[in-house]
mmCIF file of C-alpha atoms in Angstrom:
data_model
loop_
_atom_site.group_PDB
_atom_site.id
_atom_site.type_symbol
_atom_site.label_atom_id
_atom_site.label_comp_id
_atom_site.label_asym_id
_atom_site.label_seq_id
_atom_site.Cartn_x
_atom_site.Cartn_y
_atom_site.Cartn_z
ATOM 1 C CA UNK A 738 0.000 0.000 0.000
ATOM 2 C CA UNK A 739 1.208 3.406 -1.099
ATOM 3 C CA UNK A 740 1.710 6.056 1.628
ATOM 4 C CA UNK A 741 3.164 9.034 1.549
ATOM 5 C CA UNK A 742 5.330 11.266 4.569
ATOM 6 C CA UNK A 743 5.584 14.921 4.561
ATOM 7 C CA UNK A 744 8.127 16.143 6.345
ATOM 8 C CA UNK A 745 8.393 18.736 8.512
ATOM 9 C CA UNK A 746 4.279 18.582 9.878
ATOM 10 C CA UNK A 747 5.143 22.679 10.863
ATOM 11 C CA UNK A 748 7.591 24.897 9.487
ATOM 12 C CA UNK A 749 7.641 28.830 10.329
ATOM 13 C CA UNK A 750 10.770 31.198 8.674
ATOM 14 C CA UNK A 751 11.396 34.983 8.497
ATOM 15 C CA UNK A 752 9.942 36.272 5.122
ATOM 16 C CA UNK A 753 13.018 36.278 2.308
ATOM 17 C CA UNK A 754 13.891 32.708 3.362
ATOM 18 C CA UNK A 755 14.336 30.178 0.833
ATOM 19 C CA UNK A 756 12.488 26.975 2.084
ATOM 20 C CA UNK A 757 12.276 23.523 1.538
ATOM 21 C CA UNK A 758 9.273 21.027 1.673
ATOM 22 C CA UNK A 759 9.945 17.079 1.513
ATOM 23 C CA UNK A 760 7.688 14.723 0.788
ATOM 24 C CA UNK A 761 8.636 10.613 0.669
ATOM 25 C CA UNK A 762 6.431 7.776 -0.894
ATOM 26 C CA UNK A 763 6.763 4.234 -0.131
ATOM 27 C CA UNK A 764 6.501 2.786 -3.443
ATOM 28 C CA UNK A 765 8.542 4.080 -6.693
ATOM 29 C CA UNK A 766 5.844 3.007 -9.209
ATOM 30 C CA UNK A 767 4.029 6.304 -9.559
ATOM 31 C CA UNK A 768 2.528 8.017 -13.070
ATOM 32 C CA UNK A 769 3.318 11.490 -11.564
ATOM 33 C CA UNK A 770 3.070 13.683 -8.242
ATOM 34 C CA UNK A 771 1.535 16.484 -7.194
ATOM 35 C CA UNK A 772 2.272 19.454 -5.125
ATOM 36 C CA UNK A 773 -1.377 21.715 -3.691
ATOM 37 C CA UNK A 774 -1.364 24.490 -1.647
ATOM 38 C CA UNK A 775 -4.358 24.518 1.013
ATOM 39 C CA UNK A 776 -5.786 27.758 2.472
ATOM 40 C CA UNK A 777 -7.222 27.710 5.900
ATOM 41 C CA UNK A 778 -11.038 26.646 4.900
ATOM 42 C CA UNK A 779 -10.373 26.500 1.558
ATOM 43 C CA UNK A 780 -9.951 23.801 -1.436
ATOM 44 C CA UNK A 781 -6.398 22.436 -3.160
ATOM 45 C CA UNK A 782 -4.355 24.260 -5.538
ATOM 46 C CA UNK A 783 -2.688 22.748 -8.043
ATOM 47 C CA UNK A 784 1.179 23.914 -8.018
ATOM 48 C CA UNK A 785 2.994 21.864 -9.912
ATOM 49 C CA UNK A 786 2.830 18.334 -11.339
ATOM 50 C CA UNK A 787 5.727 16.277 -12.186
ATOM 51 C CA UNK A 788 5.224 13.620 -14.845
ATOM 52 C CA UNK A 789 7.326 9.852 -13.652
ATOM 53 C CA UNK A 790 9.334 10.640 -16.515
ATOM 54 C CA UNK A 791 10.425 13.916 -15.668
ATOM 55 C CA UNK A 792 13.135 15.383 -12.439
ATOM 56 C CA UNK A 793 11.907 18.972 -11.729
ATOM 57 C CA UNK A 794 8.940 21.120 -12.879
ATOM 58 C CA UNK A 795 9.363 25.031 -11.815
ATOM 59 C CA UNK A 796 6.717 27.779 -11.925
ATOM 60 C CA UNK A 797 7.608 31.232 -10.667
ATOM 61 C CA UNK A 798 9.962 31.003 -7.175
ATOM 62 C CA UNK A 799 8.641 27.121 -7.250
ATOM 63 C CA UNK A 800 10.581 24.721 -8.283
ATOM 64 C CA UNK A 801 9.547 20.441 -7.610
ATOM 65 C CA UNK A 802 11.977 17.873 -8.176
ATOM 66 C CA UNK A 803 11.381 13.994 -8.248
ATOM 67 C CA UNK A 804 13.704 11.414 -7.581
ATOM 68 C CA UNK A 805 10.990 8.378 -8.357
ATOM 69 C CA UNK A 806 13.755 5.566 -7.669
ATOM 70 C CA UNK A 807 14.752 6.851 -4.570
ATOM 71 C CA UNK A 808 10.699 7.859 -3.308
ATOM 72 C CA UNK A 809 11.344 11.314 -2.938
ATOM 73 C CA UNK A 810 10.041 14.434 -3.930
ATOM 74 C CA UNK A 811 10.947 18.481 -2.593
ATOM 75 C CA UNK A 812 9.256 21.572 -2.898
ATOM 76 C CA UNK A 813 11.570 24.751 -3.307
ATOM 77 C CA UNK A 814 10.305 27.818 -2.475
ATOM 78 C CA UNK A 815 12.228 31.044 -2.760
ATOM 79 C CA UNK A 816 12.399 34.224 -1.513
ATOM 80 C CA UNK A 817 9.396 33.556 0.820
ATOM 81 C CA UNK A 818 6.554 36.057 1.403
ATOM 82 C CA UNK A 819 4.216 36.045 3.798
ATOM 83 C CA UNK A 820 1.201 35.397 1.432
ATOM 84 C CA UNK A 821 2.777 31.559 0.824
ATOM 85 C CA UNK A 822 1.260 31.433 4.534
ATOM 86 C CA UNK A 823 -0.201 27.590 3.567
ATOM 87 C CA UNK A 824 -0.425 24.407 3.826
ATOM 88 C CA UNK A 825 1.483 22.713 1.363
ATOM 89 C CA UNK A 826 0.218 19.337 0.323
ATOM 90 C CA UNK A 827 2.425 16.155 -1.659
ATOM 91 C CA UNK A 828 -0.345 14.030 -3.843
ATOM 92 C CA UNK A 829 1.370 10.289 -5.531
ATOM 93 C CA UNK A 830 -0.906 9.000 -8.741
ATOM 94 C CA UNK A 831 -0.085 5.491 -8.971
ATOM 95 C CA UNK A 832 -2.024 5.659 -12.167
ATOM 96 C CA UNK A 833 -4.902 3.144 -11.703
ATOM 97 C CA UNK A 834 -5.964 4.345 -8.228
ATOM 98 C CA UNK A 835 -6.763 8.005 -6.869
ATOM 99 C CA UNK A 836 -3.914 10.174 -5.394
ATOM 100 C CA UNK A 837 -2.703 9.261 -1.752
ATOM 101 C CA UNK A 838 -1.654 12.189 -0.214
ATOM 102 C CA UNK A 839 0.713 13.283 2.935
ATOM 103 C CA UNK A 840 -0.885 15.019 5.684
ATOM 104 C CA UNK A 841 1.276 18.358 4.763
ATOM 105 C CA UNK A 842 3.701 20.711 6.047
ATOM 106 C CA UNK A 843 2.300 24.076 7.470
ATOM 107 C CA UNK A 844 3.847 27.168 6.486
ATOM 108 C CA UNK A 845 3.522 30.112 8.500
ATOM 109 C CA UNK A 846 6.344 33.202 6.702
ATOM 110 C CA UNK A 847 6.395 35.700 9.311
ATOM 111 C CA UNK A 848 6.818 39.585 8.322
ATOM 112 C CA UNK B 166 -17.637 29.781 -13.977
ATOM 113 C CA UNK B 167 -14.413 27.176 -15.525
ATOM 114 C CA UNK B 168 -13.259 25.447 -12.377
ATOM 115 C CA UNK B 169 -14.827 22.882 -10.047
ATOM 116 C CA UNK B 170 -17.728 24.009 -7.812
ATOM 117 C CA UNK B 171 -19.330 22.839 -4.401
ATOM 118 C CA UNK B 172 -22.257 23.159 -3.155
ATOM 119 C CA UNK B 173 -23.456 24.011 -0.339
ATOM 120 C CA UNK B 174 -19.713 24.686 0.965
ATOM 121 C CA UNK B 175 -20.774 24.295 4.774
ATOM 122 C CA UNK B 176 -23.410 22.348 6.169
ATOM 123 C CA UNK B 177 -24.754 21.657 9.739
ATOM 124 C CA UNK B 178 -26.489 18.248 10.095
ATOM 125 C CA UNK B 179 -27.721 17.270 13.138
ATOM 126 C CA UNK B 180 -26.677 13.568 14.529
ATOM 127 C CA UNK B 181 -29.207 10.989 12.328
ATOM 128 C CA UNK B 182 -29.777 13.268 9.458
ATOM 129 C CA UNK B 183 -29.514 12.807 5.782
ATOM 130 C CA UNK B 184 -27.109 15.040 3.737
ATOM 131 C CA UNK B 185 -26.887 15.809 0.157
ATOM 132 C CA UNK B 186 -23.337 16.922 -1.218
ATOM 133 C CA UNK B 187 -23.116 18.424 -4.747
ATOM 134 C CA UNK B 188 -20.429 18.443 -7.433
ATOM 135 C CA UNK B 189 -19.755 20.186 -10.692
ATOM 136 C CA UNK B 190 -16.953 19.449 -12.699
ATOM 137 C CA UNK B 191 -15.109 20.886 -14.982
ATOM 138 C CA UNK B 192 -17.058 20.752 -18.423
ATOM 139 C CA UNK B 193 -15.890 17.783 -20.491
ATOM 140 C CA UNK B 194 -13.746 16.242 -17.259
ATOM 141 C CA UNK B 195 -14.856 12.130 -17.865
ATOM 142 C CA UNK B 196 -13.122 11.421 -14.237
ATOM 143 C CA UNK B 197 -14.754 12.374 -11.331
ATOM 144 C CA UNK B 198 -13.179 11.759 -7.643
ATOM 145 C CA UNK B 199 -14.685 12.340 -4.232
ATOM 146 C CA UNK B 200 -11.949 12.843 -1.172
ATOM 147 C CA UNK B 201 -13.097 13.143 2.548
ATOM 148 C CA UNK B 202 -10.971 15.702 4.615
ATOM 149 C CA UNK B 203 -10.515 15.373 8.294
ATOM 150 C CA UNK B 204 -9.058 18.287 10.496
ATOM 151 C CA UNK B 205 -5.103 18.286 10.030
ATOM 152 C CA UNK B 206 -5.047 15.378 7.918
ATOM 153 C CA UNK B 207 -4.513 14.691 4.071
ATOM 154 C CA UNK B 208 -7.704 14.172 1.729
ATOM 155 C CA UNK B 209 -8.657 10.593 2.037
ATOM 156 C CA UNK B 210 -9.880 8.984 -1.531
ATOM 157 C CA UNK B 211 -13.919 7.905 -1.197
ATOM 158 C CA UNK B 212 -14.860 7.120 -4.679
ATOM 159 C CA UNK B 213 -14.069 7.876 -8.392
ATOM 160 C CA UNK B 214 -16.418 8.016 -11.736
ATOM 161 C CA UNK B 215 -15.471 7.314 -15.021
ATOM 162 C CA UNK B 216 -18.537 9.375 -16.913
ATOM 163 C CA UNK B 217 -21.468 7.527 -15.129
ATOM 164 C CA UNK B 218 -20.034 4.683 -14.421
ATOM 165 C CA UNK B 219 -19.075 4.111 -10.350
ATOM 166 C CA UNK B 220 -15.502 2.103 -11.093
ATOM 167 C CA UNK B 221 -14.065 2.231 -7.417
ATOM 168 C CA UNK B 222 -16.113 2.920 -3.987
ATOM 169 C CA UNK B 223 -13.382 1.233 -1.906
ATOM 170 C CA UNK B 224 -13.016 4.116 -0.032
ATOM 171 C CA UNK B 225 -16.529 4.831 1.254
ATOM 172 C CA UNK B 226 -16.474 4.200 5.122
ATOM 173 C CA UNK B 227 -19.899 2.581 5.443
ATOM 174 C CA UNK B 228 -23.117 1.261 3.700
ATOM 175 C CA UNK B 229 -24.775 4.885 4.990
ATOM 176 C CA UNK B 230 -22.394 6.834 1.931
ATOM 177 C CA UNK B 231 -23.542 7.065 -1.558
ATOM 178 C CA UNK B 232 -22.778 8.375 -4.711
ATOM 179 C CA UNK B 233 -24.449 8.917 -8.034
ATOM 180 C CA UNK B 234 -23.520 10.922 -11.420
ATOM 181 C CA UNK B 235 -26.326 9.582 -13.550
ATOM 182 C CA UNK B 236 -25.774 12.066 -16.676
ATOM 183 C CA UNK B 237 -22.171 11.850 -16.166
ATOM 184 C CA UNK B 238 -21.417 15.450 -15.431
ATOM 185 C CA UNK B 239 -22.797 16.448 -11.952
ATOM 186 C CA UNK B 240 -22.344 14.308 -9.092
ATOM 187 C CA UNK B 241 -24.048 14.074 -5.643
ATOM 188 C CA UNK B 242 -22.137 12.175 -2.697
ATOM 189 C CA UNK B 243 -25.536 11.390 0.213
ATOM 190 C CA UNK B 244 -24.900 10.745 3.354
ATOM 191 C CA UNK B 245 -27.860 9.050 5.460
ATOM 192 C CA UNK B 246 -28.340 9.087 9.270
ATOM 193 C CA UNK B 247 -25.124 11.145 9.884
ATOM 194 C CA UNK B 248 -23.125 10.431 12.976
ATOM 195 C CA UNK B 249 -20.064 12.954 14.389
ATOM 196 C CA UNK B 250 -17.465 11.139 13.053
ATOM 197 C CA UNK B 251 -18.664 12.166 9.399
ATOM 198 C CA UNK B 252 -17.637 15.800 10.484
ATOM 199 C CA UNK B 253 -15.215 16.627 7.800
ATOM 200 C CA UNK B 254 -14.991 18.834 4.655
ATOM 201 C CA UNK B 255 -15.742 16.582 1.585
ATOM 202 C CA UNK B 256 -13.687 17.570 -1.604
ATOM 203 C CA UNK B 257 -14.745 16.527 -5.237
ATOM 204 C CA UNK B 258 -12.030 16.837 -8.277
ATOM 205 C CA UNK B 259 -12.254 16.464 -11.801
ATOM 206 C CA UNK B 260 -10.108 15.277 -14.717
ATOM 207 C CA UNK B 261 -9.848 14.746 -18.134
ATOM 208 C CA UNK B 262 -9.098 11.297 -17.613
ATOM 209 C CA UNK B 263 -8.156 9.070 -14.741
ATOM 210 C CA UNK B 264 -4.098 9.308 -13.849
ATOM 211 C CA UNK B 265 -4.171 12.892 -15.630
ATOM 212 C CA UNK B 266 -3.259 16.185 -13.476
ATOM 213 C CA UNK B 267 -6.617 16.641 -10.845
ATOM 214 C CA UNK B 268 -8.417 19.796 -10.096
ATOM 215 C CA UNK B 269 -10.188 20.227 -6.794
ATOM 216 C CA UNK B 270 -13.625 22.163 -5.689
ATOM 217 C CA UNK B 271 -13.597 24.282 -2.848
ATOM 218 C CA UNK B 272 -15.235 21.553 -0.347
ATOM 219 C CA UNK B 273 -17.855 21.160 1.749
ATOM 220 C CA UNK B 274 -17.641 21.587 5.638
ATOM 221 C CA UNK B 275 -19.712 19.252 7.273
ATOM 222 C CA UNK B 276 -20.349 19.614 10.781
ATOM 223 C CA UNK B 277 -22.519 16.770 12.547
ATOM 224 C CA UNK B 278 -23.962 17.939 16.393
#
């Protein structure tokens, strides 16, 4: 059974920090993962998806890589502002069966 | 509107009620999931649609959850005779086809008393 570790549960930095979010999965064979960022009372957003095939998808001060053999997966996040103020959840698509997700990392960036 | 929308996004049920959770995807989205959200924790997977068609309800707790999409757009997750421990915020997501990138609703907050 796939399941999936974020690591750490809490994180809170100074605003400017660069940051990093980890997120481990227990079994390599995955079609692609997901990174969403969760609002307080709010739904996912989608920040970046990483195809199995690929090592690192960036958007903006993002930046995701994948190492699929090894079951990892990070979330960069640069230059932190306090509006990143999240949590930050890691989603694994085996393919065949719905994404199992980590129980996230909460980000507080503090002005 | 062109994403994913809930309705209602809160609801208070009192203990033995029935609920009625609604979902509508994105137009032309053929997969259609249903996550259950408990406080702190990771969405949960309850059940997935492939246009009408339920493939995979492993994930629904008991005999008292449901879930239809009989035109294979909208879809309605029921809950009957609620108990506390349904208190969560149900989340529905759409795709364009099952392993493809997801894209979540808002939720709906369900608080049992």
């Amino acid at each position: 059974k796939q399941e999936v570790t974020q690591i750490p549960a809490a994180l809170s930095v100074p605003e400017g920090e660069n940051l990093v979010l980890n997120c481990s999965f227990t079994d390599s064979a995955i079609y692609n993962l997901q990174w969403f960022r969760q609002d307080p009372g709010k739904g996912l957003t989608s920040l970046l998806l990483i195809q199995s095939s690929q090592r690192e998808q960036t958007s903006g001060r993002l930046n995701a890589s994948l190492d699929k053999s090894s079951g990892r997966s990070t979330l960069y996040i640069a230059a932190s502002q306090p509006g990143d103020s999240a949590t930050y959840l890691c989603a694994v698509n085996p393919g065949n069966t719905p994404l199992v997700f980590g129980k996230g990392t909460r980000l507080s960036v503090i002005a | 509107g062109a994403g994913v929308s809930q309705s209602p996004r809160y609801k208070v049920a009192k203990r033995g009620q029935d609920v009625a959770l609604r979902c509508d995807p994105i137009s032309g989205h053929v997969s259609l999931f249903w996550y259950q959200q408990a406080l702190g924790q990771g969405p949960e997977f309850l059940t997935y649609f492939q246009n009408e068609a339920q493939l995979d309800k492993s994930g629904l707790p008991s005999d008292r959850f449901f879930a239809e999409r009989p035109e294979g757009s909208v879809s309605t997750l029921k809950i009957q005779r609620t108990q506390q421990e349904d208190s969560a915020v149900y989340l529905c997501a759409s795709s364009q086809q099952r392993g493809n990138e997801q894209y979540f609703g808002p939720g709906t907050r369900l608080t049992v008393t």
